[in-house]
Short mmCIF file of C-alpha atoms in Angstrom, two decimals:
data_model
loop_
_atom_site.label_atom_id
_atom_site.label_comp_id
_atom_site.label_asym_id
_atom_site.label_seq_id
_atom_site.Cartn_x
_atom_site.Cartn_y
_atom_site.Cartn_z
CA UNK G 1 0.00 0.00 0.00
CA UNK G 2 1.32 3.47 -0.83
CA UNK G 3 0.59 6.69 1.03
CA UNK G 4 0.69 10.32 -0.03
CA UNK G 5 2.76 12.70 2.07
CA UNK G 6 -0.40 14.19 3.57
CA UNK G 7 -1.76 10.74 4.44
CA UNK G 8 1.53 9.87 6.10
CA UNK G 9 1.47 13.02 8.23
CA UNK G 10 -2.15 12.50 9.15
CA UNK G 11 -1.60 8.92 10.26
CA UNK G 12 1.67 9.72 12.01
CA UNK G 13 -0.12 12.41 13.98
CA UNK G 14 -2.83 10.02 15.08
CA UNK G 15 -0.69 7.25 16.41
CA UNK G 16 -0.07 4.68 13.64
CA UNK G 17 3.44 5.77 12.73
CA UNK G 18 4.91 2.43 13.78
CA UNK G 19 2.65 0.56 11.35
CA UNK G 20 3.82 2.72 8.44
CA UNK G 21 7.54 2.36 9.03
CA UNK G 22 9.69 -0.02 7.02
CA UNK G 23 11.92 -1.69 9.68
CA UNK G 24 14.57 -2.70 7.11
CA UNK G 25 14.79 0.79 5.67
CA UNK G 26 14.86 2.32 9.14
CA UNK G 27 17.75 0.08 10.17
CA UNK G 28 19.88 1.15 7.21
CA UNK G 29 18.99 4.85 7.28
CA UNK G 30 21.58 7.34 8.56
CA UNK G 31 20.92 8.95 11.92
CA UNK G 32 19.38 12.42 11.95
CA UNK G 33 21.71 15.12 13.28
CA UNK G 34 20.32 16.56 16.49
CA UNK G 35 18.64 19.97 16.18
CA UNK G 36 18.89 20.67 12.47
CA UNK G 37 17.98 24.36 11.90
CA UNK G 38 17.59 26.79 9.04
CA UNK G 39 17.43 30.15 10.82
CA UNK G 40 18.46 32.00 13.99
CA UNK G 41 17.10 31.75 17.51
CA UNK G 42 14.82 34.66 18.45
CA UNK G 43 16.97 36.79 20.74
CA UNK G 44 19.27 34.33 22.51
CA UNK G 45 22.11 31.89 21.96
CA UNK G 46 20.68 28.39 22.44
CA UNK G 47 21.96 26.18 25.23
CA UNK G 48 23.18 22.67 24.49
CA UNK G 49 21.61 19.46 25.78
CA UNK G 50 22.89 18.79 29.28
CA UNK G 51 22.86 16.09 31.95
CA UNK G 52 23.94 18.49 34.72
CA UNK G 53 21.97 18.78 37.93
CA UNK G 54 21.37 22.44 37.23
CA UNK G 55 18.92 24.84 35.60
CA UNK G 56 20.81 26.20 32.61
CA UNK G 57 19.67 29.24 30.60
CA UNK G 58 21.40 31.28 27.87
CA UNK G 59 24.11 33.79 28.65
CA UNK G 60 22.70 37.19 29.55
CA UNK G 61 19.67 35.82 31.40
CA UNK G 62 19.16 35.81 35.15
CA UNK G 63 17.33 33.22 37.29
CA UNK G 64 15.71 34.20 40.60
CA UNK G 65 14.37 31.49 42.90
CA UNK G 66 10.90 32.79 43.81
CA UNK G 67 9.35 30.02 45.91
CA UNK G 68 10.27 26.40 46.65
CA UNK G 69 8.55 23.52 48.39
CA UNK G 70 8.22 24.05 52.17
CA UNK G 71 8.89 27.80 51.98
CA UNK G 72 6.69 29.45 54.64
CA UNK G 73 3.86 31.52 53.18
CA UNK G 74 3.42 33.65 56.30
CA UNK G 75 -0.25 32.80 56.77
CA UNK G 76 -2.22 30.26 58.77
CA UNK G 77 -4.63 27.74 57.31
CA UNK G 78 -6.95 25.03 58.64
CA UNK G 79 -3.98 22.75 59.26
CA UNK G 80 -1.63 25.37 60.70
CA UNK G 81 1.13 27.51 59.18
CA UNK G 82 0.91 27.21 55.41
CA UNK G 83 3.84 26.21 53.21
CA UNK G 84 4.43 26.37 49.47
CA UNK G 85 3.32 23.06 47.98
CA UNK G 86 5.19 20.29 46.20
CA UNK G 87 5.71 19.71 42.46
CA UNK G 88 4.87 23.17 41.17
CA UNK G 89 3.30 23.05 37.71
CA UNK G 90 1.02 25.60 36.00
CA UNK G 91 1.67 29.26 36.78
CA UNK G 92 -0.54 32.27 36.04
CA UNK G 93 0.63 35.82 36.78
CA UNK G 94 -1.98 38.40 37.81
CA UNK G 95 -0.81 42.03 37.99
CA UNK G 96 -1.57 43.47 41.40
CA UNK G 97 -3.84 46.05 39.72
CA UNK G 98 -5.65 43.53 37.47
CA UNK G 99 -9.12 44.28 38.81
CA UNK G 100 -8.83 47.95 37.91
CA UNK G 101 -7.56 47.25 34.41
CA UNK G 102 -3.88 47.67 35.26
CA UNK G 103 -0.98 45.63 33.90
CA UNK G 104 1.76 46.06 36.48
CA UNK G 105 4.62 43.89 35.22
CA UNK G 106 6.63 44.09 38.46
CA UNK G 107 4.18 43.20 41.23
CA UNK G 108 1.36 40.73 41.30
CA UNK G 109 -0.06 37.43 42.41
CA UNK G 110 0.96 34.01 41.17
CA UNK G 111 -1.42 31.10 41.07
CA UNK G 112 0.71 27.92 41.15
CA UNK G 113 -0.54 24.33 40.76
CA UNK G 114 0.95 21.54 42.88
CA UNK G 115 0.42 18.32 40.97
CA UNK G 116 1.40 15.34 43.13
CA UNK G 117 3.65 14.39 46.07
CA UNK G 118 6.78 12.30 46.11
CA UNK G 119 6.18 10.24 49.28
CA UNK G 120 9.91 9.70 49.86
CA UNK G 121 10.53 13.42 50.20
CA UNK G 122 7.15 14.62 51.49
CA UNK G 123 6.19 12.04 54.09
CA UNK G 124 9.21 9.76 54.42
CA UNK G 125 7.23 6.80 53.08
CA UNK G 126 9.63 4.34 51.43
CA UNK G 127 7.15 2.21 49.51
CA UNK G 128 6.65 -0.67 51.96
CA UNK G 129 4.27 -1.17 54.85
CA UNK G 130 1.27 0.93 55.77
CA UNK G 131 1.35 4.69 55.67
CA UNK G 132 0.53 6.44 58.92
CA UNK G 133 -2.25 9.00 59.16
CA UNK G 134 0.41 11.71 59.57
CA UNK G 135 2.04 10.65 56.30
CA UNK G 136 -1.30 10.77 54.48
CA UNK G 137 -2.01 14.22 55.87
CA UNK G 138 1.41 15.48 54.81
CA UNK G 139 0.78 14.29 51.26
CA UNK G 140 -2.70 15.81 51.14
CA UNK G 141 -1.33 19.13 52.39
CA UNK G 142 1.34 19.45 49.67
CA UNK G 143 -0.90 19.21 46.58
CA UNK G 144 -3.55 21.57 45.15
CA UNK G 145 -2.41 25.13 44.56
CA UNK G 146 -0.92 28.29 46.07
CA UNK G 147 -1.67 31.98 45.72
CA UNK G 148 1.47 33.98 46.52
CA UNK G 149 2.43 37.66 46.31
CA UNK G 150 5.54 38.42 44.22
CA UNK G 151 7.44 41.62 43.55
CA UNK G 152 10.41 42.76 41.48
CA UNK G 153 12.74 45.19 43.22
CA UNK G 154 16.26 46.15 42.15
CA UNK G 155 15.95 43.77 39.22
CA UNK G 156 15.29 40.75 41.46
CA UNK G 157 12.02 38.88 41.88
CA UNK G 158 11.08 37.78 45.38
CA UNK G 159 8.20 36.19 47.19
CA UNK G 160 6.46 38.48 49.72
CA UNK G 161 5.15 36.23 52.54
CA UNK G 162 2.01 37.12 54.43
CA UNK G 163 0.20 38.98 51.64
CA UNK G 164 -3.51 39.54 52.19
CA UNK G 165 -4.39 37.27 49.26
CA UNK G 166 -1.88 34.52 50.11
CA UNK G 167 -3.50 31.16 50.75
CA UNK G 168 -3.33 27.45 50.00
CA UNK G 169 -5.73 25.03 48.33
CA UNK G 170 -5.08 21.38 49.22
CA UNK G 171 -6.60 17.91 48.88
CA UNK G 172 -8.49 18.58 52.12
CA UNK G 173 -9.78 22.14 51.71
CA UNK G 174 -11.49 24.46 50.82
CA UNK G 175 -15.08 23.63 49.86
CA UNK G 176 -15.96 23.92 46.17
CA UNK G 177 -19.41 24.22 44.69
CA UNK G 178 -19.93 22.21 41.49
CA UNK G 179 -21.64 24.11 38.69
CA UNK G 180 -23.45 22.80 35.63
CA UNK G 181 -25.42 19.56 35.17
CA UNK G 182 -23.24 17.39 37.44
CA UNK G 183 -23.76 19.89 40.25
CA UNK G 184 -27.21 18.37 40.75
CA UNK G 185 -25.54 15.04 41.60
CA UNK G 186 -22.47 16.29 43.50
CA UNK G 187 -23.31 19.87 44.57
CA UNK G 188 -20.30 20.37 46.85
CA UNK G 189 -16.86 18.77 47.24
CA UNK G 190 -13.82 19.42 49.39
CA UNK G 191 -10.32 20.00 48.15
CA UNK G 192 -8.54 19.71 44.84
CA UNK G 193 -5.73 17.42 43.73
CA UNK G 194 -3.74 16.25 40.67
CA UNK G 195 -3.55 19.89 39.53
CA UNK G 196 -1.60 19.89 36.27
CA UNK G 197 -1.78 22.84 33.89
CA UNK G 198 -4.52 25.45 33.50
CA UNK G 199 -5.38 28.86 32.12
CA UNK G 200 -6.35 32.44 32.96
CA UNK G 201 -9.82 33.80 32.17
CA UNK G 202 -10.64 37.24 30.70
CA UNK G 203 -12.09 38.18 34.11
CA UNK G 204 -8.83 37.52 36.00
CA UNK G 205 -9.41 34.14 37.57
CA UNK G 206 -7.26 31.02 37.30
CA UNK G 207 -8.46 27.74 35.80
CA UNK G 208 -6.66 24.82 37.43
CA UNK G 209 -7.00 21.41 35.79
CA UNK G 210 -7.36 18.21 37.79
CA UNK G 211 -5.52 15.53 35.87
CA UNK G 212 -4.57 12.05 37.17
CA UNK G 213 -7.09 11.93 40.01
CA UNK G 214 -7.45 8.15 39.59
CA UNK G 215 -3.92 7.62 40.90
CA UNK G 216 -5.01 8.61 44.39
CA UNK G 217 -7.25 5.54 44.53
CA UNK G 218 -4.56 3.22 43.20
CA UNK G 219 -0.97 2.25 43.87
CA UNK G 220 0.18 3.68 40.53
CA UNK G 221 1.61 6.90 41.90
CA UNK G 222 2.18 6.44 45.59
CA UNK G 223 2.94 2.77 46.10
CA UNK G 224 -0.06 2.80 48.42
CA UNK G 225 -3.57 4.19 48.32
CA UNK G 226 -4.62 6.94 50.68
CA UNK G 227 -7.81 4.95 51.25
CA UNK G 228 -5.77 2.10 52.75
CA UNK G 229 -5.42 4.29 55.84
CA UNK G 230 -8.73 6.15 55.79
CA UNK G 231 -10.71 2.98 55.13
CA UNK G 232 -12.82 4.84 52.57
CA UNK G 233 -12.33 5.13 48.84
CA UNK G 234 -11.99 8.66 47.51
CA UNK G 235 -15.10 9.50 45.51
CA UNK G 236 -13.44 10.02 42.13
CA UNK G 237 -16.49 11.93 40.84
CA UNK G 238 -15.30 14.83 43.00
CA UNK G 239 -12.15 15.21 40.88
CA UNK G 240 -11.16 15.44 37.22
CA UNK G 241 -12.77 18.84 36.73
CA UNK G 242 -11.66 22.31 35.69
CA UNK G 243 -11.37 24.32 38.91
CA UNK G 244 -11.85 28.10 38.89
CA UNK G 245 -10.08 30.13 41.58
CA UNK G 246 -10.09 33.89 42.08
CA UNK G 247 -6.59 34.78 43.32
CA UNK G 248 -7.96 38.06 44.69
CA UNK G 249 -10.49 36.22 46.84
CA UNK G 250 -13.59 38.09 45.70
CA UNK G 251 -15.28 35.09 44.07
CA UNK G 252 -15.73 31.66 45.69
CA UNK G 253 -13.89 28.71 44.11
CA UNK G 254 -15.89 26.44 41.79
CA UNK G 255 -15.54 23.24 39.78
CA UNK G 256 -17.24 23.56 36.39
CA UNK G 257 -18.85 20.29 35.31
CA UNK G 258 -19.98 21.64 31.90
CA UNK G 259 -16.34 21.33 30.77
CA UNK G 260 -16.35 17.57 31.39
CA UNK G 261 -14.51 15.20 33.69
CA UNK G 262 -11.30 13.55 32.49
CA UNK G 263 -7.54 13.92 32.99
CA UNK G 264 -7.52 17.61 32.18
CA UNK G 265 -4.17 19.01 31.08
CA UNK G 266 -5.02 22.69 30.54
CA UNK G 267 -7.47 25.19 29.08
CA UNK G 268 -7.02 27.62 26.19
CA UNK G 269 -9.74 30.06 25.19
CA UNK G 270 -10.78 32.42 22.43
CA UNK G 271 -13.98 34.32 21.66
CA UNK G 272 -16.16 33.36 18.71
CA UNK G 273 -17.81 35.73 16.24
CA UNK G 274 -20.93 36.06 18.41
CA UNK G 275 -18.88 36.51 21.58
CA UNK G 276 -19.32 33.00 22.90
CA UNK G 277 -16.40 31.72 24.95
CA UNK G 278 -14.65 28.71 23.43
CA UNK G 279 -12.39 26.63 25.69
CA UNK G 280 -10.06 23.96 24.26
CA UNK G 281 -8.87 21.07 26.46
CA UNK G 282 -6.73 17.94 26.12
CA UNK G 283 -7.02 14.66 28.04
CA UNK G 284 -3.52 13.58 29.03
CA UNK G 285 -3.53 9.84 28.45
CA UNK G 286 -2.76 7.46 25.63
CA UNK G 287 -5.59 7.13 23.11
CA UNK G 288 -7.70 9.87 24.63
CA UNK G 289 -9.41 12.89 23.07
CA UNK G 290 -9.28 16.59 22.27
CA UNK G 291 -12.28 18.61 23.48
CA UNK G 292 -13.75 22.05 23.18
CA UNK G 293 -16.51 23.80 25.13
CA UNK G 294 -18.66 26.51 23.57
CA UNK G 295 -20.57 28.66 26.06
CA UNK G 296 -24.30 29.16 25.72
CA UNK G 297 -24.01 32.87 26.50
CA UNK G 298 -21.80 35.60 25.07
CA UNK G 299 -19.00 37.48 26.79
CA UNK G 300 -19.76 41.06 27.84
CA UNK G 301 -16.67 43.05 28.81
CA UNK G 302 -18.64 45.43 31.04
CA UNK G 303 -20.40 42.72 33.05
CA UNK G 304 -19.40 41.91 36.61
CA UNK G 305 -16.89 39.14 37.17
CA UNK G 306 -19.62 37.11 38.88
CA UNK G 307 -21.72 37.34 35.71
CA UNK G 308 -18.82 36.65 33.36
CA UNK G 309 -17.86 33.42 35.12
CA UNK G 310 -21.36 32.04 34.44
CA UNK G 311 -20.17 31.45 30.86
CA UNK G 312 -18.39 28.33 32.17
CA UNK G 313 -21.54 26.84 33.67
CA UNK G 314 -23.68 26.28 30.56
CA UNK G 315 -22.81 25.34 26.99
CA UNK G 316 -21.93 22.47 24.66
CA UNK G 317 -18.96 20.16 25.10
CA UNK G 318 -17.50 18.62 21.94
CA UNK G 319 -14.95 15.88 21.19
CA UNK G 320 -12.83 15.96 18.03
CA UNK G 321 -13.21 13.54 15.12
CA UNK G 322 -9.95 14.06 13.20
CA UNK G 323 -10.85 11.66 10.40
CA UNK G 324 -13.97 13.65 9.46
CA UNK G 325 -12.75 17.07 10.65
CA UNK G 326 -15.79 17.42 12.90
CA UNK G 327 -16.49 18.46 16.45
CA UNK G 328 -18.95 15.91 17.86
CA UNK G 329 -21.40 17.26 20.46
CA UNK G 330 -21.48 15.37 23.75
CA UNK G 331 -25.07 16.41 24.24
CA UNK G 332 -27.62 13.77 25.14
CA UNK G 333 -30.44 15.69 23.47
CA UNK G 334 -28.52 15.80 20.16
CA UNK G 335 -26.77 12.43 20.10
CA UNK G 336 -28.52 9.14 19.43
CA UNK G 337 -25.17 7.39 20.01
CA UNK G 338 -25.11 8.64 23.61
CA UNK G 339 -28.69 7.55 24.22
CA UNK G 340 -27.99 4.16 22.69
CA UNK G 341 -24.94 3.82 24.96
CA UNK G 342 -27.16 4.10 28.01
CA UNK G 343 -26.32 7.53 29.37
CA UNK G 344 -29.23 8.51 31.56
CA UNK G 345 -28.89 12.30 31.62
CA UNK G 346 -26.43 15.11 30.81
CA UNK G 347 -24.83 14.88 34.25
CA UNK G 348 -24.01 11.24 33.50
CA UNK G 349 -22.45 12.27 30.17
CA UNK G 350 -20.21 14.83 31.86
CA UNK G 351 -19.20 12.60 34.76
CA UNK G 352 -18.24 9.86 32.27
CA UNK G 353 -16.84 12.11 29.56
CA UNK G 354 -14.28 9.63 28.23
CA UNK G 355 -16.96 7.00 27.73
CA UNK G 356 -19.16 9.57 26.02
CA UNK G 357 -16.38 10.55 23.61
CA UNK G 358 -15.82 6.89 22.76
CA UNK G 359 -19.55 6.36 22.24
CA UNK G 360 -19.77 9.12 19.60
CA UNK G 361 -16.61 7.73 17.95
CA UNK G 362 -14.29 10.68 18.53
CA UNK G 363 -10.67 10.04 17.47
CA UNK G 364 -8.27 8.61 20.08
CA UNK G 365 -4.94 10.44 19.78
CA UNK G 366 -1.48 10.33 21.33
CA UNK G 367 -1.62 11.93 24.78
CA UNK G 368 -3.17 15.32 23.96
CA UNK G 369 -1.62 17.55 26.60
CA UNK G 370 -1.27 21.33 26.44
CA UNK G 371 -3.16 23.27 23.79
CA UNK G 372 -2.77 26.99 23.09
CA UNK G 373 -4.33 29.53 20.74
CA UNK G 374 -1.96 31.44 18.45
CA UNK G 375 -2.22 35.15 19.37
CA UNK G 376 -1.96 36.36 15.76
CA UNK G 377 -4.10 33.97 13.71
CA UNK G 378 -6.32 32.22 16.27
CA UNK G 379 -5.31 28.69 15.25
CA UNK G 380 -4.96 26.00 17.90
CA UNK G 381 -1.68 24.21 18.61
CA UNK G 382 -1.90 20.87 20.47
CA UNK G 383 0.98 18.95 22.03
CA UNK G 384 0.64 15.20 21.47
CA UNK G 385 3.34 14.08 23.86
CA UNK G 386 3.83 10.45 22.81
CA UNK G 387 2.19 7.03 22.74
CA UNK G 388 4.39 4.04 23.41
CA UNK G 389 1.57 1.67 22.43
CA UNK G 390 1.89 2.92 18.85
CA UNK G 391 5.67 3.29 18.72
CA UNK G 392 5.34 7.06 18.86
CA UNK G 393 8.14 7.81 21.32
CA UNK G 394 8.91 11.40 20.30
CA UNK G 395 5.46 12.98 19.95
CA UNK G 396 4.42 15.91 17.77
CA UNK G 397 2.62 19.25 17.75
CA UNK G 398 -0.58 19.52 15.70
CA UNK G 399 -2.08 22.75 14.35
CA UNK G 400 -5.89 22.86 14.20
CA UNK G 401 -7.66 25.41 11.97
CA UNK G 402 -11.37 26.02 12.53
CA UNK G 403 -13.50 26.15 9.37
CA UNK G 404 -14.16 29.76 8.43
CA UNK G 405 -12.00 30.82 11.39
CA UNK G 406 -15.09 30.21 13.50
CA UNK G 407 -14.37 28.44 16.81
CA UNK G 408 -18.09 28.28 17.53
CA UNK G 409 -18.58 25.99 14.52
CA UNK G 410 -18.36 22.23 14.17
CA UNK G 411 -15.80 21.77 11.37
CA UNK G 412 -11.99 21.94 11.32
CA UNK G 413 -8.87 20.74 9.55
CA UNK G 414 -5.39 20.07 10.87
CA UNK G 415 -1.73 19.54 10.02
CA UNK G 416 1.45 18.40 11.75
CA UNK G 417 3.33 21.55 12.72
CA UNK G 418 6.37 19.83 14.25
CA UNK G 419 7.37 16.19 14.64
CA UNK G 420 9.48 15.37 17.68
CA UNK G 421 12.78 13.53 17.29
CA UNK G 422 16.48 14.11 16.66
CA UNK G 423 15.71 15.87 13.38
CA UNK G 424 13.73 18.61 15.18
CA UNK G 425 15.81 18.61 18.36
CA UNK G 426 13.06 18.10 20.92
CA UNK G 427 11.10 15.11 22.21
CA UNK G 428 7.82 14.64 24.05
CA UNK G 429 6.32 18.15 23.79
CA UNK G 430 4.06 18.96 26.74
CA UNK G 431 3.56 22.52 28.03
CA UNK G 432 3.01 25.19 25.36
CA UNK G 433 3.05 28.99 25.55
CA UNK G 434 2.93 31.71 22.90
CA UNK G 435 4.64 35.06 23.24
CA UNK G 436 3.15 38.13 21.57
CA UNK G 437 5.31 37.67 18.46
CA UNK G 438 3.85 34.23 17.86
CA UNK G 439 6.89 32.24 18.99
CA UNK G 440 5.85 28.92 20.52
CA UNK G 441 7.55 27.99 23.80
CA UNK G 442 7.61 24.22 24.35
CA UNK G 443 8.36 22.40 27.60
CA UNK G 444 9.25 18.74 27.09
CA UNK G 445 8.26 15.78 29.23
CA UNK G 446 10.54 12.82 28.71
CA UNK G 447 9.63 10.65 31.70
CA UNK G 448 12.16 10.76 34.53
CA UNK G 449 12.98 7.08 34.19
CA UNK G 450 13.73 7.52 30.46
CA UNK G 451 15.78 10.73 30.48
CA UNK G 452 19.12 10.18 28.74
CA UNK G 453 18.33 6.59 27.85
CA UNK G 454 17.56 4.71 24.64
CA UNK G 455 15.95 6.91 21.99
CA UNK G 456 16.11 9.89 24.37
CA UNK G 457 19.88 9.79 24.91
CA UNK G 458 20.73 12.72 22.57
CA UNK G 459 18.37 15.14 24.31
CA UNK G 460 19.89 15.18 27.80
CA UNK G 461 17.68 16.44 30.60
CA UNK G 462 14.24 17.84 29.87
CA UNK G 463 14.33 21.31 28.39
CA UNK G 464 12.37 24.37 27.32
CA UNK G 465 12.47 25.26 23.61
CA UNK G 466 11.39 28.17 21.42
CA UNK G 467 9.88 27.43 18.00
CA UNK G 468 9.09 30.39 15.70
CA UNK G 469 5.85 29.94 13.75
CA UNK G 470 6.72 32.36 10.94
CA UNK G 471 9.79 33.71 9.14
CA UNK G 472 12.96 31.88 8.05
CA UNK G 473 13.19 29.94 11.34
CA UNK G 474 9.58 28.73 11.34
CA UNK G 475 9.35 25.20 12.70
CA UNK G 476 12.92 25.17 14.05
CA UNK G 477 13.35 24.30 17.75
CA UNK G 478 15.94 26.30 19.73
CA UNK G 479 16.72 25.19 23.29
CA UNK G 480 16.32 27.99 25.83
CA UNK G 481 16.73 26.02 29.08
CA UNK G 482 17.85 22.66 30.41
CA UNK G 483 16.49 21.37 33.71
CA UNK G 484 18.11 19.65 36.69
CA UNK G 485 18.37 15.87 37.01
CA UNK G 486 15.01 14.04 36.63
CA UNK G 487 13.17 17.37 36.42
CA UNK G 488 10.56 18.68 34.00
CA UNK G 489 10.23 22.39 33.17
CA UNK G 490 6.54 23.25 33.39
CA UNK G 491 4.01 26.06 33.64
CA UNK G 492 5.80 28.80 31.63
CA UNK G 493 4.09 32.19 31.90
CA UNK G 494 5.23 35.68 30.91
CA UNK G 495 4.69 38.88 32.88
CA UNK G 496 2.58 41.49 31.12
CA UNK G 497 5.55 43.21 29.44
CA UNK G 498 7.23 39.88 28.62
CA UNK G 499 10.41 40.91 30.43
CA UNK G 500 10.01 38.02 32.90
CA UNK G 501 9.32 34.35 32.29
CA UNK G 502 7.98 32.47 35.31
CA UNK G 503 8.78 28.77 35.18
CA UNK G 504 8.27 25.73 37.42
CA UNK G 505 11.01 23.18 38.00
CA UNK G 506 9.02 20.06 38.78
CA UNK G 507 10.13 16.77 40.39
CA UNK G 508 13.94 17.19 40.46
CA UNK G 509 15.48 14.00 41.84
CA UNK G 510 12.30 12.02 41.25
CA UNK G 511 14.25 8.82 40.56
CA UNK G 512 16.10 8.93 43.89
CA UNK G 513 16.00 5.39 45.35
CA UNK G 514 16.44 6.64 48.93
CA UNK G 515 17.35 9.68 51.00
CA UNK G 516 20.89 8.32 51.09
CA UNK G 517 21.10 8.08 47.29
CA UNK G 518 19.47 11.17 45.83
CA UNK G 519 19.83 11.88 42.11
CA UNK G 520 19.44 15.65 42.54
CA UNK G 521 20.13 18.28 45.18
CA UNK G 522 18.64 21.21 43.26
CA UNK G 523 18.24 24.08 44.12
CA UNK G 524 20.10 24.13 47.46
CA UNK G 525 23.05 21.94 46.48
CA UNK G 526 25.28 20.02 48.84
CA UNK G 527 23.44 17.04 50.34
CA UNK G 528 20.08 18.81 50.42
CA UNK G 529 16.81 17.11 49.53
CA UNK G 530 15.68 18.41 46.09
CA UNK G 531 12.84 20.92 46.15
CA UNK G 532 10.44 21.67 43.28
CA UNK G 533 10.25 25.43 42.81
CA UNK G 534 9.12 28.41 40.78
CA UNK G 535 11.78 30.64 39.25
CA UNK G 536 11.66 33.99 37.46
CA UNK G 537 13.91 34.39 34.40
CA UNK G 538 14.80 37.91 33.25
CA UNK G 539 17.00 39.34 30.53
CA UNK G 540 14.44 39.52 27.70
CA UNK G 541 14.54 42.59 25.49
#
């Protein structure tokens, strides 16, 4: 069977690359040189792949450590003095004058996700025996999210403890109301966990995405279930939602069921031609789906924040069919396939979103993680990190174009923007971020156990890359940063004037077999236990 170039790219992007390869030809083919480029990096001299236990950035740039795990926040919470959480991930910067229309680039609030604990470091649990209640509580207290006050003075960024808005969200608190159809079934829940990436709304709130919530009821992540101590299973219906938090504390936190329940990676929004809010979301797992939500109402800039946030409570959730170029509504009233599959009401559809997407025959794709909207042309870029089941070890980035440039519509087309691998210089794209010029910033997620091994050997530690989307360097990946041992660089976010890049350094030393044999000591050095942290990088012009 022969394939056109377009067919090849389409199938490679959807996870059947291994089936199309000719093993004999692949064995005799010359190796690709790492990081082949045509043009110049946009404003910096790229760093080289590195295996150092250090955060490396280009010459001329400065790194300030803003907040690290266990740093005191200077406020008290339900469980006592609050500390900055573990495994920082998504970051959103809110200028201190956001609510009055200001854009202060040097003082503001950071919302920071805390995705999951490492029991060895957090609670001292070594993977055998039964966890104590104190160990469980320590792990619950280190996840969720933090609101912290930050300020730049004398060129340096610092955390300002004790700010009036400073507070923690954990697996135990606070209470969240659940909006939308599923709110009739589970009207209120406590705590948030598995917080991966997210987004920032036009009305200055943070959207935090609950991802691998199922791991807390299994031994997959912790070596032991929390329920083994509590005696009660966590009700998984309480998690897997998009969580909205107002960092300024004016609006109560909510979980929005209209956006579906699955392993949410992040949210990316744009407004449609009639002002409806469109939110794109990926489900971070092999053979899962790309979604979008289209609000029932339209955005009004002059409305109160309390009114604006109602856009996330009612609308239509869609799953993508890449083969047909269609967005398939996950709406029981519109879908015979959902009714035939036995869904009893719309709340049931949203609680079991993955099953609903499968029932309407949406297209399973290769770990759809971060998705972002291009600031200049409105197209959607989606990171498909990898899929070992299909031999797709390097991943790719897909560009989705809505028919008629209308995100409210139900038709689209797509192309492969960048294929991961030695020929492009990056592997396993995960977090995405656009700057105002349309350069795509890409954080990579080679799993800790695979860094520097096998097909990933040429790439060194996980890095952060810049990929121009136009001009002579379009599609070329230039490495901006290299992370410490075992770490992943996550949550990139620019200040309003783009002079500062906030960045999380997540899970350094994750492969440490014991406290006596740690694989990283970042950021404190010496024999210190590694600490996930948020840094501020300056030097942009």
